[in-house]
Amino acid sequence: MGAITLAEGLSQLNLDLPAATQEKLLAYLALLHKWNKVYNLTAVRGEAQMLTHHLLDSLAVVPHVREAKAILDVGSGAGLPGIPLALALPEVQVTLLDSNHKKTTFLRQVKMQLGLANVTVVCERVEKYQSKQILRVVLSRAFAELKEFAALAGHLVSPGGQLIAMKGADPTGEIGKLNKGFVTTGVTKLDVPGLDAERHLVFLKAA
């Protein structure tokens, strides 16, 4: 089977994004591929793999966060899932939080080149960060085990808000290790076009 295209992937995800947005998603992919050679932002090297493993993987989350006014992407790294979400949901304010200076340098470059007015980049450790916004969605992808994610980022969620963790295979084992302060409100399996691997979203809230 040949590599999937962005348009095919969006169709399978039932996401109807404007042509200009699709162009910016591909421009982001090109920037990630270019900077990765020097900055080592991701272990995924080829653009075709980056499309499925990063772009479409991130965009699969869109239906689950589209009602949010503001999203915090914890441990954003190369901007995943935050930048694809910011492009797909231009009315949502997205904060990209990472403590690595070279990664936040890349994120600021992407923000500037793509003209992402709804993106804020913060270089800070999550446990020290205090948001000025009311955050009902605090999201992470490949950041930490659920127990650690809740411990480090739990203070950032507004009352009634939720932590959402993007996970690979069945996260039942991690859920069983959660402290009493947070409970699971749901686990959703994601089908990522072109990706032959399991993906899950885990939803947490304060107990």
Coordinates of C-alpha atoms in Angstrom, one line a residue:
M1 CA 0.0 0.0 0.0
G2 CA 1.3 3.4 -0.9
A3 CA 1.8 6.3 1.5
I4 CA -1.4 8.1 2.5
T5 CA -1.9 11.7 1.5
L6 CA -3.0 14.5 3.9
A7 CA -6.3 14.9 1.9
E8 CA -7.0 11.1 2.2
G9 CA -6.2 11.1 5.9
L10 CA -8.5 14.1 6.5
S11 CA -11.3 12.4 4.6
Q12 CA -11.0 9.3 6.7
L13 CA -11.0 11.4 9.8
N14 CA -14.1 13.2 8.5
L15 CA -12.3 16.6 8.9
D16 CA -13.2 19.2 6.3
L17 CA -10.4 21.7 6.5
P18 CA -9.9 24.6 4.1
A19 CA -7.2 24.4 1.4
A20 CA -5.2 27.1 3.1
T21 CA -5.2 25.2 6.4
Q22 CA -4.1 22.0 4.6
E23 CA -1.2 24.0 3.0
K24 CA -0.1 25.2 6.4
L25 CA -0.2 21.7 7.8
L26 CA 2.1 20.6 5.0
A27 CA 4.3 23.6 5.6
Y28 CA 4.6 22.7 9.2
L29 CA 5.5 19.1 8.2
A30 CA 8.2 20.5 5.9
L31 CA 9.6 22.7 8.7
L32 CA 9.6 19.8 11.1
H33 CA 11.5 17.6 8.5
K34 CA 14.0 20.4 7.9
W35 CA 14.7 21.3 11.5
N36 CA 14.8 17.7 12.6
K37 CA 18.0 17.1 10.7
V38 CA 19.8 19.6 13.0
Y39 CA 17.7 19.7 16.2
N40 CA 16.7 16.1 16.5
L41 CA 13.1 16.9 17.4
T42 CA 11.6 13.5 16.7
A43 CA 12.8 10.0 16.1
V44 CA 10.5 9.8 13.1
R45 CA 12.6 10.8 10.0
G46 CA 10.7 10.5 6.8
E47 CA 8.0 13.0 5.8
A48 CA 5.5 10.2 4.9
Q49 CA 5.9 8.7 8.3
M50 CA 5.7 12.1 10.0
L51 CA 2.4 12.6 8.2
T52 CA 0.8 9.5 9.7
H53 CA 2.7 9.3 13.0
H54 CA 2.5 13.0 13.8
L55 CA 0.0 15.0 11.8
L56 CA -2.8 12.6 11.4
D57 CA -2.2 11.2 14.9
S58 CA -2.7 14.7 16.3
L59 CA -5.6 15.6 14.1
A60 CA -7.5 12.5 15.2
V61 CA -8.0 14.3 18.5
V62 CA -9.8 17.3 17.0
P63 CA -13.4 15.9 17.5
H64 CA -12.7 15.5 21.3
V65 CA -11.4 19.0 21.9
R66 CA -13.2 21.2 19.4
E67 CA -15.5 22.7 22.1
A68 CA -12.6 24.0 24.2
K69 CA -11.8 27.7 24.3
A70 CA -8.2 27.1 25.3
I71 CA -5.9 24.1 25.3
L72 CA -2.6 23.6 27.0
D73 CA -0.3 21.1 25.3
V74 CA 2.1 19.8 28.0
G75 CA 5.5 18.6 26.9
S76 CA 4.7 19.8 23.4
G77 CA 8.1 18.9 22.0
A78 CA 8.0 19.5 18.2
G79 CA 4.5 21.0 18.6
L80 CA 2.5 17.8 18.8
P81 CA -0.5 17.7 19.0
G82 CA -0.7 21.5 19.7
I83 CA 0.3 22.9 16.3
P84 CA -2.0 20.6 14.2
L85 CA -4.8 21.3 16.6
A86 CA -4.2 25.1 16.5
L87 CA -4.4 24.9 12.7
A88 CA -7.5 22.8 12.6
L89 CA -9.2 24.9 15.3
P90 CA -8.2 28.5 14.7
E91 CA -10.8 29.9 17.2
V92 CA -9.1 27.9 20.1
Q93 CA -6.2 29.4 22.0
V94 CA -3.4 26.8 22.2
T95 CA -0.5 27.1 24.5
L96 CA 2.6 25.0 23.7
L97 CA 4.5 24.2 26.9
D98 CA 8.0 22.6 26.9
S99 CA 11.1 23.0 29.1
N100 CA 13.5 22.3 26.2
H101 CA 14.9 25.6 24.8
K102 CA 15.8 24.2 21.3
K103 CA 12.3 22.8 20.9
T104 CA 10.6 26.0 22.0
T105 CA 12.9 27.9 19.6
F106 CA 11.5 25.7 16.8
L107 CA 8.0 26.3 18.0
R108 CA 8.4 30.0 17.9
Q109 CA 9.8 29.8 14.4
V110 CA 6.7 27.7 13.3
K111 CA 4.4 30.3 15.0
M112 CA 6.1 33.1 13.1
Q113 CA 6.3 31.4 9.7
L114 CA 2.8 30.1 9.7
G115 CA 1.2 33.2 11.3
L116 CA -0.4 31.3 14.1
A117 CA -2.1 34.1 16.1
N118 CA -3.8 31.6 18.4
V119 CA -0.6 30.0 19.6
T120 CA 1.5 30.9 22.6
V121 CA 4.9 29.2 23.2
V122 CA 6.1 28.9 26.8
C123 CA 9.5 27.5 27.9
E124 CA 8.9 26.3 31.4
R125 CA 8.6 23.1 33.5
V126 CA 5.0 22.1 33.8
E127 CA 5.0 21.8 37.6
K128 CA 6.2 25.5 37.8
Y129 CA 3.9 26.9 35.2
Q130 CA 0.8 29.0 36.2
S131 CA -1.6 29.7 33.4
K132 CA -3.4 33.1 33.1
Q133 CA -6.2 31.4 31.2
I134 CA -9.0 29.2 32.5
L135 CA -8.0 25.8 31.1
R136 CA -10.7 23.2 30.7
V137 CA -8.4 21.0 28.5
V138 CA -4.8 20.1 29.4
L139 CA -3.5 17.6 26.9
S140 CA -0.3 15.6 26.6
R141 CA 1.1 13.2 24.0
A142 CA 4.0 10.8 24.9
F143 CA 4.8 13.0 27.9
A144 CA 4.6 10.8 30.9
E145 CA 2.7 7.9 32.6
L146 CA -0.8 8.9 33.6
K147 CA 0.1 9.0 37.3
E148 CA 3.0 11.5 36.7
F149 CA 1.0 13.5 34.2
A150 CA -1.8 14.0 36.7
A151 CA 0.7 14.9 39.5
L152 CA 2.6 17.4 37.4
A153 CA -0.2 19.0 35.4
G154 CA -3.3 18.6 37.6
H155 CA -3.0 22.0 39.2
L156 CA -3.5 23.6 35.7
V157 CA -7.0 22.2 35.1
S158 CA -9.9 24.5 36.0
P159 CA -12.8 23.1 38.0
G160 CA -14.8 20.9 35.8
G161 CA -12.0 20.6 33.2
Q162 CA -10.1 17.5 32.2
L163 CA -6.7 16.1 31.6
I164 CA -6.5 14.3 28.3
A165 CA -3.6 11.9 27.6
M166 CA -2.8 10.5 24.2
K167 CA -1.6 6.9 24.6
G168 CA -0.6 4.0 22.4
A169 CA -1.6 0.5 23.4
D170 CA -4.3 -0.3 26.0
P171 CA -3.6 2.1 29.0
T172 CA -5.4 -0.1 31.6
G173 CA -2.2 -0.7 33.5
E174 CA -1.4 3.0 33.8
I175 CA -5.0 3.8 34.8
G176 CA -4.6 1.3 37.7
K177 CA -1.7 3.3 39.1
L178 CA -3.5 6.6 39.3
N179 CA -3.5 8.4 42.7
K180 CA -6.8 9.1 44.5
G181 CA -6.8 12.7 43.4
F182 CA -7.8 11.9 39.8
V183 CA -10.2 9.5 38.2
T184 CA -10.7 8.2 34.7
T185 CA -13.9 9.5 33.0
G186 CA -13.3 7.6 29.8
V187 CA -11.0 5.9 27.3
T188 CA -11.5 6.3 23.6
K189 CA -9.8 4.2 20.9
L190 CA -8.6 6.4 18.0
D191 CA -8.3 5.1 14.4
V192 CA -5.4 7.0 12.8
P193 CA -5.4 6.7 8.9
G194 CA -2.4 4.9 7.6
L195 CA -1.1 4.0 11.1
D196 CA -0.9 0.3 11.9
A197 CA -0.7 0.8 15.7
E198 CA -3.1 1.3 18.6
R199 CA -3.9 4.7 19.8
H200 CA -6.1 5.7 22.8
L201 CA -7.3 8.9 24.5
V202 CA -7.6 8.8 28.3
F203 CA -9.8 11.4 29.9
L204 CA -9.1 12.3 33.6
K205 CA -10.7 14.7 36.0
A206 CA -10.1 15.6 39.7
A207 CA -11.8 13.2 42.0

